[in-house]
Each structure stands twice: as C-alpha cells, then as structure tokens.
C-alpha cells in the first residue's frame, strides 16, 4: 500500500483508493455531487493546504528565492500541531491503505504537493511513484 501524490481532476490510477483533496477551495463550476465521479476528490481536506496568504506567495513566486520562501512558510504551517498530526496519520496509514492526496496545480515542482510529498517521506510514508 502507498500514498499517491496526484493532480486532482486527472484519471485515477488502478488501485489508487480514496482521493483526498488538499486544497483551500473546491473546484469551481463542479457540483459537489460530481467531485468524486469527475476524479477531483472523494474527501476534501483543506487542513493540508497552504493558508490563503501562503497560497498567494506561491502564486506570485517568480524566482527560486521566492519559491524557497514559500516553501519555508508552508513547512512552518505544516509544523503546527494539527497539520503535523495529520501528516503523521497519513504516513502511518500509507503502510496499510492505498489512497491519494493532491491539488489542482499542473506542475508539482511549483505546487504545495511537492512539499507534502517530502514531508510525508520524512515521516516514513510509503509513496507510490
């Protein structure tokens, strides 16, 4: 079993399991009843999304230094007790269940899910390629 890190709205991989949306806002223009059937997510979990202020930093980042500043701020947010416990739980579950976490960004290299991948790996999570 393992965690897949995915772009929400893309086709599900075989055996992917539950898809968790780690996004601040639900997809626009999609009825709530169709989130799962359209491969967005099964469960919305904004607890692991950047705060609005931090999300704006990421969207405005144009240089490696600005992106690094976003990364530091997001990691700081994920070190808060609630987020940290959520990451610990997901890392532990990855050894027993198949599931996916993700967001909407096209490029994981410029997305908080890249940081989530690293944070989960640091906690010993099994992560699918």
mmCIF file with all atom_site columns, C-alpha atoms in Angstrom:
data_model
loop_
_atom_site.group_PDB
_atom_site.id
_atom_site.type_symbol
_atom_site.label_atom_id
_atom_site.label_alt_id
_atom_site.label_comp_id
_atom_site.label_asym_id
_atom_site.label_entity_id
_atom_site.label_seq_id
_atom_site.pdbx_PDB_ins_code
_atom_site.Cartn_x
_atom_site.Cartn_y
_atom_site.Cartn_z
_atom_site.occupancy
_atom_site.B_iso_or_equiv
_atom_site.pdbx_formal_charge
_atom_site.auth_seq_id
_atom_site.auth_comp_id
_atom_site.auth_asym_id
_atom_site.auth_atom_id
_atom_site.pdbx_PDB_model_num
ATOM 1   C CA . UNK A 1 1   ? 0.000   0.000  0.000   1.00 0.00 ? 1   UNK A CA 1
ATOM 2   C CA . UNK A 1 2   ? 1.121   3.566  -0.527  1.00 0.00 ? 2   UNK A CA 1
ATOM 3   C CA . UNK A 1 3   ? 0.174   7.189  -0.959  1.00 0.00 ? 3   UNK A CA 1
ATOM 4   C CA . UNK A 1 4   ? -0.048  8.547  -4.481  1.00 0.00 ? 4   UNK A CA 1
ATOM 5   C CA . UNK A 1 5   ? 0.572   12.253 -4.950  1.00 0.00 ? 5   UNK A CA 1
ATOM 6   C CA . UNK A 1 6   ? -1.745  13.363 -7.776  1.00 0.00 ? 6   UNK A CA 1
ATOM 7   C CA . UNK A 1 7   ? -3.130  16.269 -9.713  1.00 0.00 ? 7   UNK A CA 1
ATOM 8   C CA . UNK A 1 8   ? -6.818  16.475 -8.898  1.00 0.00 ? 8   UNK A CA 1
ATOM 9   C CA . UNK A 1 9   ? -9.086  16.092 -11.906 1.00 0.00 ? 9   UNK A CA 1
ATOM 10  C CA . UNK A 1 10  ? -6.794  13.580 -13.636 1.00 0.00 ? 10  UNK A CA 1
ATOM 11  C CA . UNK A 1 11  ? -7.776  9.978  -14.273 1.00 0.00 ? 11  UNK A CA 1
ATOM 12  C CA . UNK A 1 12  ? -7.342  7.692  -11.283 1.00 0.00 ? 12  UNK A CA 1
ATOM 13  C CA . UNK A 1 13  ? -4.633  5.043  -11.299 1.00 0.00 ? 13  UNK A CA 1
ATOM 14  C CA . UNK A 1 14  ? -5.693  1.417  -10.821 1.00 0.00 ? 14  UNK A CA 1
ATOM 15  C CA . UNK A 1 15  ? -5.896  0.666  -7.101  1.00 0.00 ? 15  UNK A CA 1
ATOM 16  C CA . UNK A 1 16  ? -5.440  4.319  -6.170  1.00 0.00 ? 16  UNK A CA 1
ATOM 17  C CA . UNK A 1 17  ? -8.043  4.171  -3.419  1.00 0.00 ? 17  UNK A CA 1
ATOM 18  C CA . UNK A 1 18  ? -9.560  7.145  -1.672  1.00 0.00 ? 18  UNK A CA 1
ATOM 19  C CA . UNK A 1 19  ? -8.600  10.510 -3.168  1.00 0.00 ? 19  UNK A CA 1
ATOM 20  C CA . UNK A 1 20  ? -8.081  13.343 -0.678  1.00 0.00 ? 20  UNK A CA 1
ATOM 21  C CA . UNK A 1 21  ? -8.190  16.946 -1.892  1.00 0.00 ? 21  UNK A CA 1
ATOM 22  C CA . UNK A 1 22  ? -5.629  19.024 -0.003  1.00 0.00 ? 22  UNK A CA 1
ATOM 23  C CA . UNK A 1 23  ? -6.865  22.285 -1.488  1.00 0.00 ? 23  UNK A CA 1
ATOM 24  C CA . UNK A 1 24  ? -8.131  25.510 0.016   1.00 0.00 ? 24  UNK A CA 1
ATOM 25  C CA . UNK A 1 25  ? -11.222 25.693 -2.230  1.00 0.00 ? 25  UNK A CA 1
ATOM 26  C CA . UNK A 1 26  ? -13.414 23.133 -4.030  1.00 0.00 ? 26  UNK A CA 1
ATOM 27  C CA . UNK A 1 27  ? -13.259 23.027 -7.846  1.00 0.00 ? 27  UNK A CA 1
ATOM 28  C CA . UNK A 1 28  ? -15.232 25.863 -9.417  1.00 0.00 ? 28  UNK A CA 1
ATOM 29  C CA . UNK A 1 29  ? -18.244 25.066 -11.513 1.00 0.00 ? 29  UNK A CA 1
ATOM 30  C CA . UNK A 1 30  ? -18.413 21.416 -10.452 1.00 0.00 ? 30  UNK A CA 1
ATOM 31  C CA . UNK A 1 31  ? -21.444 20.245 -8.484  1.00 0.00 ? 31  UNK A CA 1
ATOM 32  C CA . UNK A 1 32  ? -20.437 18.732 -5.139  1.00 0.00 ? 32  UNK A CA 1
ATOM 33  C CA . UNK A 1 33  ? -22.228 15.525 -6.091  1.00 0.00 ? 33  UNK A CA 1
ATOM 34  C CA . UNK A 1 34  ? -19.790 15.111 -9.021  1.00 0.00 ? 34  UNK A CA 1
ATOM 35  C CA . UNK A 1 35  ? -16.442 15.725 -7.272  1.00 0.00 ? 35  UNK A CA 1
ATOM 36  C CA . UNK A 1 36  ? -15.656 12.003 -6.988  1.00 0.00 ? 36  UNK A CA 1
ATOM 37  C CA . UNK A 1 37  ? -17.127 10.886 -10.322 1.00 0.00 ? 37  UNK A CA 1
ATOM 38  C CA . UNK A 1 38  ? -15.100 13.544 -12.156 1.00 0.00 ? 38  UNK A CA 1
ATOM 39  C CA . UNK A 1 39  ? -11.889 12.428 -10.390 1.00 0.00 ? 39  UNK A CA 1
ATOM 40  C CA . UNK A 1 40  ? -11.474 15.569 -8.302  1.00 0.00 ? 40  UNK A CA 1
ATOM 41  C CA . UNK A 1 41  ? -11.571 14.029 -4.825  1.00 0.00 ? 41  UNK A CA 1
ATOM 42  C CA . UNK A 1 42  ? -13.607 11.836 -2.516  1.00 0.00 ? 42  UNK A CA 1
ATOM 43  C CA . UNK A 1 43  ? -12.818 13.795 0.652   1.00 0.00 ? 43  UNK A CA 1
ATOM 44  C CA . UNK A 1 44  ? -11.975 17.468 0.941   1.00 0.00 ? 44  UNK A CA 1
ATOM 45  C CA . UNK A 1 45  ? -9.211  18.050 3.495   1.00 0.00 ? 45  UNK A CA 1
ATOM 46  C CA . UNK A 1 46  ? -8.082  21.702 3.388   1.00 0.00 ? 46  UNK A CA 1
ATOM 47  C CA . UNK A 1 47  ? -6.108  21.185 6.632   1.00 0.00 ? 47  UNK A CA 1
ATOM 48  C CA . UNK A 1 48  ? -3.076  20.338 4.488   1.00 0.00 ? 48  UNK A CA 1
ATOM 49  C CA . UNK A 1 49  ? -3.484  23.205 2.040   1.00 0.00 ? 49  UNK A CA 1
ATOM 50  C CA . UNK A 1 50  ? -1.483  26.414 2.350   1.00 0.00 ? 50  UNK A CA 1
ATOM 51  C CA . UNK A 1 51  ? -3.203  29.305 4.090   1.00 0.00 ? 51  UNK A CA 1
ATOM 52  C CA . UNK A 1 52  ? -4.634  31.939 1.755   1.00 0.00 ? 52  UNK A CA 1
ATOM 53  C CA . UNK A 1 53  ? -1.687  34.246 2.493   1.00 0.00 ? 53  UNK A CA 1
ATOM 54  C CA . UNK A 1 54  ? 0.846   31.480 1.802   1.00 0.00 ? 54  UNK A CA 1
ATOM 55  C CA . UNK A 1 55  ? -1.015  30.349 -1.316  1.00 0.00 ? 55  UNK A CA 1
ATOM 56  C CA . UNK A 1 56  ? -0.721  33.906 -2.667  1.00 0.00 ? 56  UNK A CA 1
ATOM 57  C CA . UNK A 1 57  ? 3.049   33.753 -2.040  1.00 0.00 ? 57  UNK A CA 1
ATOM 58  C CA . UNK A 1 58  ? 3.244   30.604 -4.155  1.00 0.00 ? 58  UNK A CA 1
ATOM 59  C CA . UNK A 1 59  ? 1.174   32.074 -6.963  1.00 0.00 ? 59  UNK A CA 1
ATOM 60  C CA . UNK A 1 60  ? 3.351   35.196 -7.054  1.00 0.00 ? 60  UNK A CA 1
ATOM 61  C CA . UNK A 1 61  ? 6.696   33.371 -6.834  1.00 0.00 ? 61  UNK A CA 1
ATOM 62  C CA . UNK A 1 62  ? 8.781   34.089 -9.929  1.00 0.00 ? 62  UNK A CA 1
ATOM 63  C CA . UNK A 1 63  ? 12.286  33.372 -8.667  1.00 0.00 ? 63  UNK A CA 1
ATOM 64  C CA . UNK A 1 64  ? 13.884  30.418 -6.900  1.00 0.00 ? 64  UNK A CA 1
ATOM 65  C CA . UNK A 1 65  ? 14.333  32.611 -3.814  1.00 0.00 ? 65  UNK A CA 1
ATOM 66  C CA . UNK A 1 66  ? 10.627  33.483 -3.750  1.00 0.00 ? 66  UNK A CA 1
ATOM 67  C CA . UNK A 1 67  ? 9.706   29.818 -4.195  1.00 0.00 ? 67  UNK A CA 1
ATOM 68  C CA . UNK A 1 68  ? 12.054  28.871 -1.358  1.00 0.00 ? 68  UNK A CA 1
ATOM 69  C CA . UNK A 1 69  ? 10.400  31.499 0.862   1.00 0.00 ? 69  UNK A CA 1
ATOM 70  C CA . UNK A 1 70  ? 7.017   29.933 0.080   1.00 0.00 ? 70  UNK A CA 1
ATOM 71  C CA . UNK A 1 71  ? 8.420   26.508 0.947   1.00 0.00 ? 71  UNK A CA 1
ATOM 72  C CA . UNK A 1 72  ? 9.715   27.705 4.317   1.00 0.00 ? 72  UNK A CA 1
ATOM 73  C CA . UNK A 1 73  ? 6.381   29.324 5.152   1.00 0.00 ? 73  UNK A CA 1
ATOM 74  C CA . UNK A 1 74  ? 4.378   26.258 4.089   1.00 0.00 ? 74  UNK A CA 1
ATOM 75  C CA . UNK A 1 75  ? 6.660   23.916 6.050   1.00 0.00 ? 75  UNK A CA 1
ATOM 76  C CA . UNK A 1 76  ? 6.184   26.182 9.078   1.00 0.00 ? 76  UNK A CA 1
ATOM 77  C CA . UNK A 1 77  ? 2.392   25.876 8.679   1.00 0.00 ? 77  UNK A CA 1
ATOM 78  C CA . UNK A 1 78  ? 2.668   22.091 8.382   1.00 0.00 ? 78  UNK A CA 1
ATOM 79  C CA . UNK A 1 79  ? 4.688   22.020 11.636  1.00 0.00 ? 79  UNK A CA 1
ATOM 80  C CA . UNK A 1 80  ? 1.661   23.355 13.533  1.00 0.00 ? 80  UNK A CA 1
ATOM 81  C CA . UNK A 1 81  ? 0.189   20.615 15.775  1.00 0.00 ? 81  UNK A CA 1
ATOM 82  C CA . UNK A 1 82  ? -2.996  19.878 13.785  1.00 0.00 ? 82  UNK A CA 1
ATOM 83  C CA . UNK A 1 83  ? -1.244  19.706 10.426  1.00 0.00 ? 83  UNK A CA 1
ATOM 84  C CA . UNK A 1 84  ? 1.680   17.758 11.858  1.00 0.00 ? 84  UNK A CA 1
ATOM 85  C CA . UNK A 1 85  ? -0.643  15.165 13.393  1.00 0.00 ? 85  UNK A CA 1
ATOM 86  C CA . UNK A 1 86  ? -2.492  14.870 10.075  1.00 0.00 ? 86  UNK A CA 1
ATOM 87  C CA . UNK A 1 87  ? 0.784   14.194 8.271   1.00 0.00 ? 87  UNK A CA 1
ATOM 88  C CA . UNK A 1 88  ? 1.764   11.621 10.906  1.00 0.00 ? 88  UNK A CA 1
ATOM 89  C CA . UNK A 1 89  ? -1.601  9.883  10.470  1.00 0.00 ? 89  UNK A CA 1
ATOM 90  C CA . UNK A 1 90  ? -1.343  9.776  6.673   1.00 0.00 ? 90  UNK A CA 1
ATOM 91  C CA . UNK A 1 91  ? 2.234   8.481  6.864   1.00 0.00 ? 91  UNK A CA 1
ATOM 92  C CA . UNK A 1 92  ? 1.121   5.668  9.191   1.00 0.00 ? 92  UNK A CA 1
ATOM 93  C CA . UNK A 1 93  ? -1.915  4.833  7.052   1.00 0.00 ? 93  UNK A CA 1
ATOM 94  C CA . UNK A 1 94  ? 0.284   4.596  3.956   1.00 0.00 ? 94  UNK A CA 1
ATOM 95  C CA . UNK A 1 95  ? 1.643   1.296  5.305   1.00 0.00 ? 95  UNK A CA 1
ATOM 96  C CA . UNK A 1 96  ? -1.851  -0.239 5.441   1.00 0.00 ? 96  UNK A CA 1
ATOM 97  C CA . UNK A 1 97  ? -4.055  1.544  2.872   1.00 0.00 ? 97  UNK A CA 1
ATOM 98  C CA . UNK A 1 98  ? -3.924  2.799  -0.678  1.00 0.00 ? 98  UNK A CA 1
ATOM 99  C CA . UNK A 1 99  ? -5.002  6.416  -1.102  1.00 0.00 ? 99  UNK A CA 1
ATOM 100 C CA . UNK A 1 100 ? -4.036  9.586  -2.911  1.00 0.00 ? 100 UNK A CA 1
ATOM 101 C CA . UNK A 1 101 ? -3.608  13.220 -1.962  1.00 0.00 ? 101 UNK A CA 1
ATOM 102 C CA . UNK A 1 102 ? -3.440  16.098 -4.349  1.00 0.00 ? 102 UNK A CA 1
ATOM 103 C CA . UNK A 1 103 ? -4.292  19.534 -5.599  1.00 0.00 ? 103 UNK A CA 1
ATOM 104 C CA . UNK A 1 104 ? -5.041  21.290 -8.878  1.00 0.00 ? 104 UNK A CA 1
ATOM 105 C CA . UNK A 1 105 ? -1.601  22.579 -9.892  1.00 0.00 ? 105 UNK A CA 1
ATOM 106 C CA . UNK A 1 106 ? -0.263  21.309 -13.189 1.00 0.00 ? 106 UNK A CA 1
ATOM 107 C CA . UNK A 1 107 ? 3.412   21.324 -12.154 1.00 0.00 ? 107 UNK A CA 1
ATOM 108 C CA . UNK A 1 108 ? 4.223   19.542 -8.888  1.00 0.00 ? 108 UNK A CA 1
ATOM 109 C CA . UNK A 1 109 ? 7.605   21.314 -8.824  1.00 0.00 ? 109 UNK A CA 1
ATOM 110 C CA . UNK A 1 110 ? 5.708   24.575 -8.226  1.00 0.00 ? 110 UNK A CA 1
ATOM 111 C CA . UNK A 1 111 ? 2.958   23.255 -6.008  1.00 0.00 ? 111 UNK A CA 1
ATOM 112 C CA . UNK A 1 112 ? 2.496   22.533 -2.326  1.00 0.00 ? 112 UNK A CA 1
ATOM 113 C CA . UNK A 1 113 ? 2.001   18.857 -3.088  1.00 0.00 ? 113 UNK A CA 1
ATOM 114 C CA . UNK A 1 114 ? 5.736   18.581 -3.782  1.00 0.00 ? 114 UNK A CA 1
ATOM 115 C CA . UNK A 1 115 ? 6.336   19.755 -0.232  1.00 0.00 ? 115 UNK A CA 1
ATOM 116 C CA . UNK A 1 116 ? 3.661   17.359 1.054   1.00 0.00 ? 116 UNK A CA 1
ATOM 117 C CA . UNK A 1 117 ? 5.491   14.517 -0.731  1.00 0.00 ? 117 UNK A CA 1
ATOM 118 C CA . UNK A 1 118 ? 8.719   15.472 1.061   1.00 0.00 ? 118 UNK A CA 1
ATOM 119 C CA . UNK A 1 119 ? 7.047   15.947 4.453   1.00 0.00 ? 119 UNK A CA 1
ATOM 120 C CA . UNK A 1 120 ? 5.347   12.556 4.208   1.00 0.00 ? 120 UNK A CA 1
ATOM 121 C CA . UNK A 1 121 ? 8.579   10.864 3.114   1.00 0.00 ? 121 UNK A CA 1
ATOM 122 C CA . UNK A 1 122 ? 10.357  12.427 6.105   1.00 0.00 ? 122 UNK A CA 1
ATOM 123 C CA . UNK A 1 123 ? 7.749   10.709 8.307   1.00 0.00 ? 123 UNK A CA 1
ATOM 124 C CA . UNK A 1 124 ? 8.409   7.328  6.722   1.00 0.00 ? 124 UNK A CA 1
ATOM 125 C CA . UNK A 1 125 ? 5.369   7.216  4.458   1.00 0.00 ? 125 UNK A CA 1
ATOM 126 C CA . UNK A 1 126 ? 5.274   4.729  1.614   1.00 0.00 ? 126 UNK A CA 1
ATOM 127 C CA . UNK A 1 127 ? 4.861   6.830  -1.514  1.00 0.00 ? 127 UNK A CA 1
ATOM 128 C CA . UNK A 1 128 ? 3.953   5.357  -4.899  1.00 0.00 ? 128 UNK A CA 1
ATOM 129 C CA . UNK A 1 129 ? 5.838   6.528  -7.953  1.00 0.00 ? 129 UNK A CA 1
#
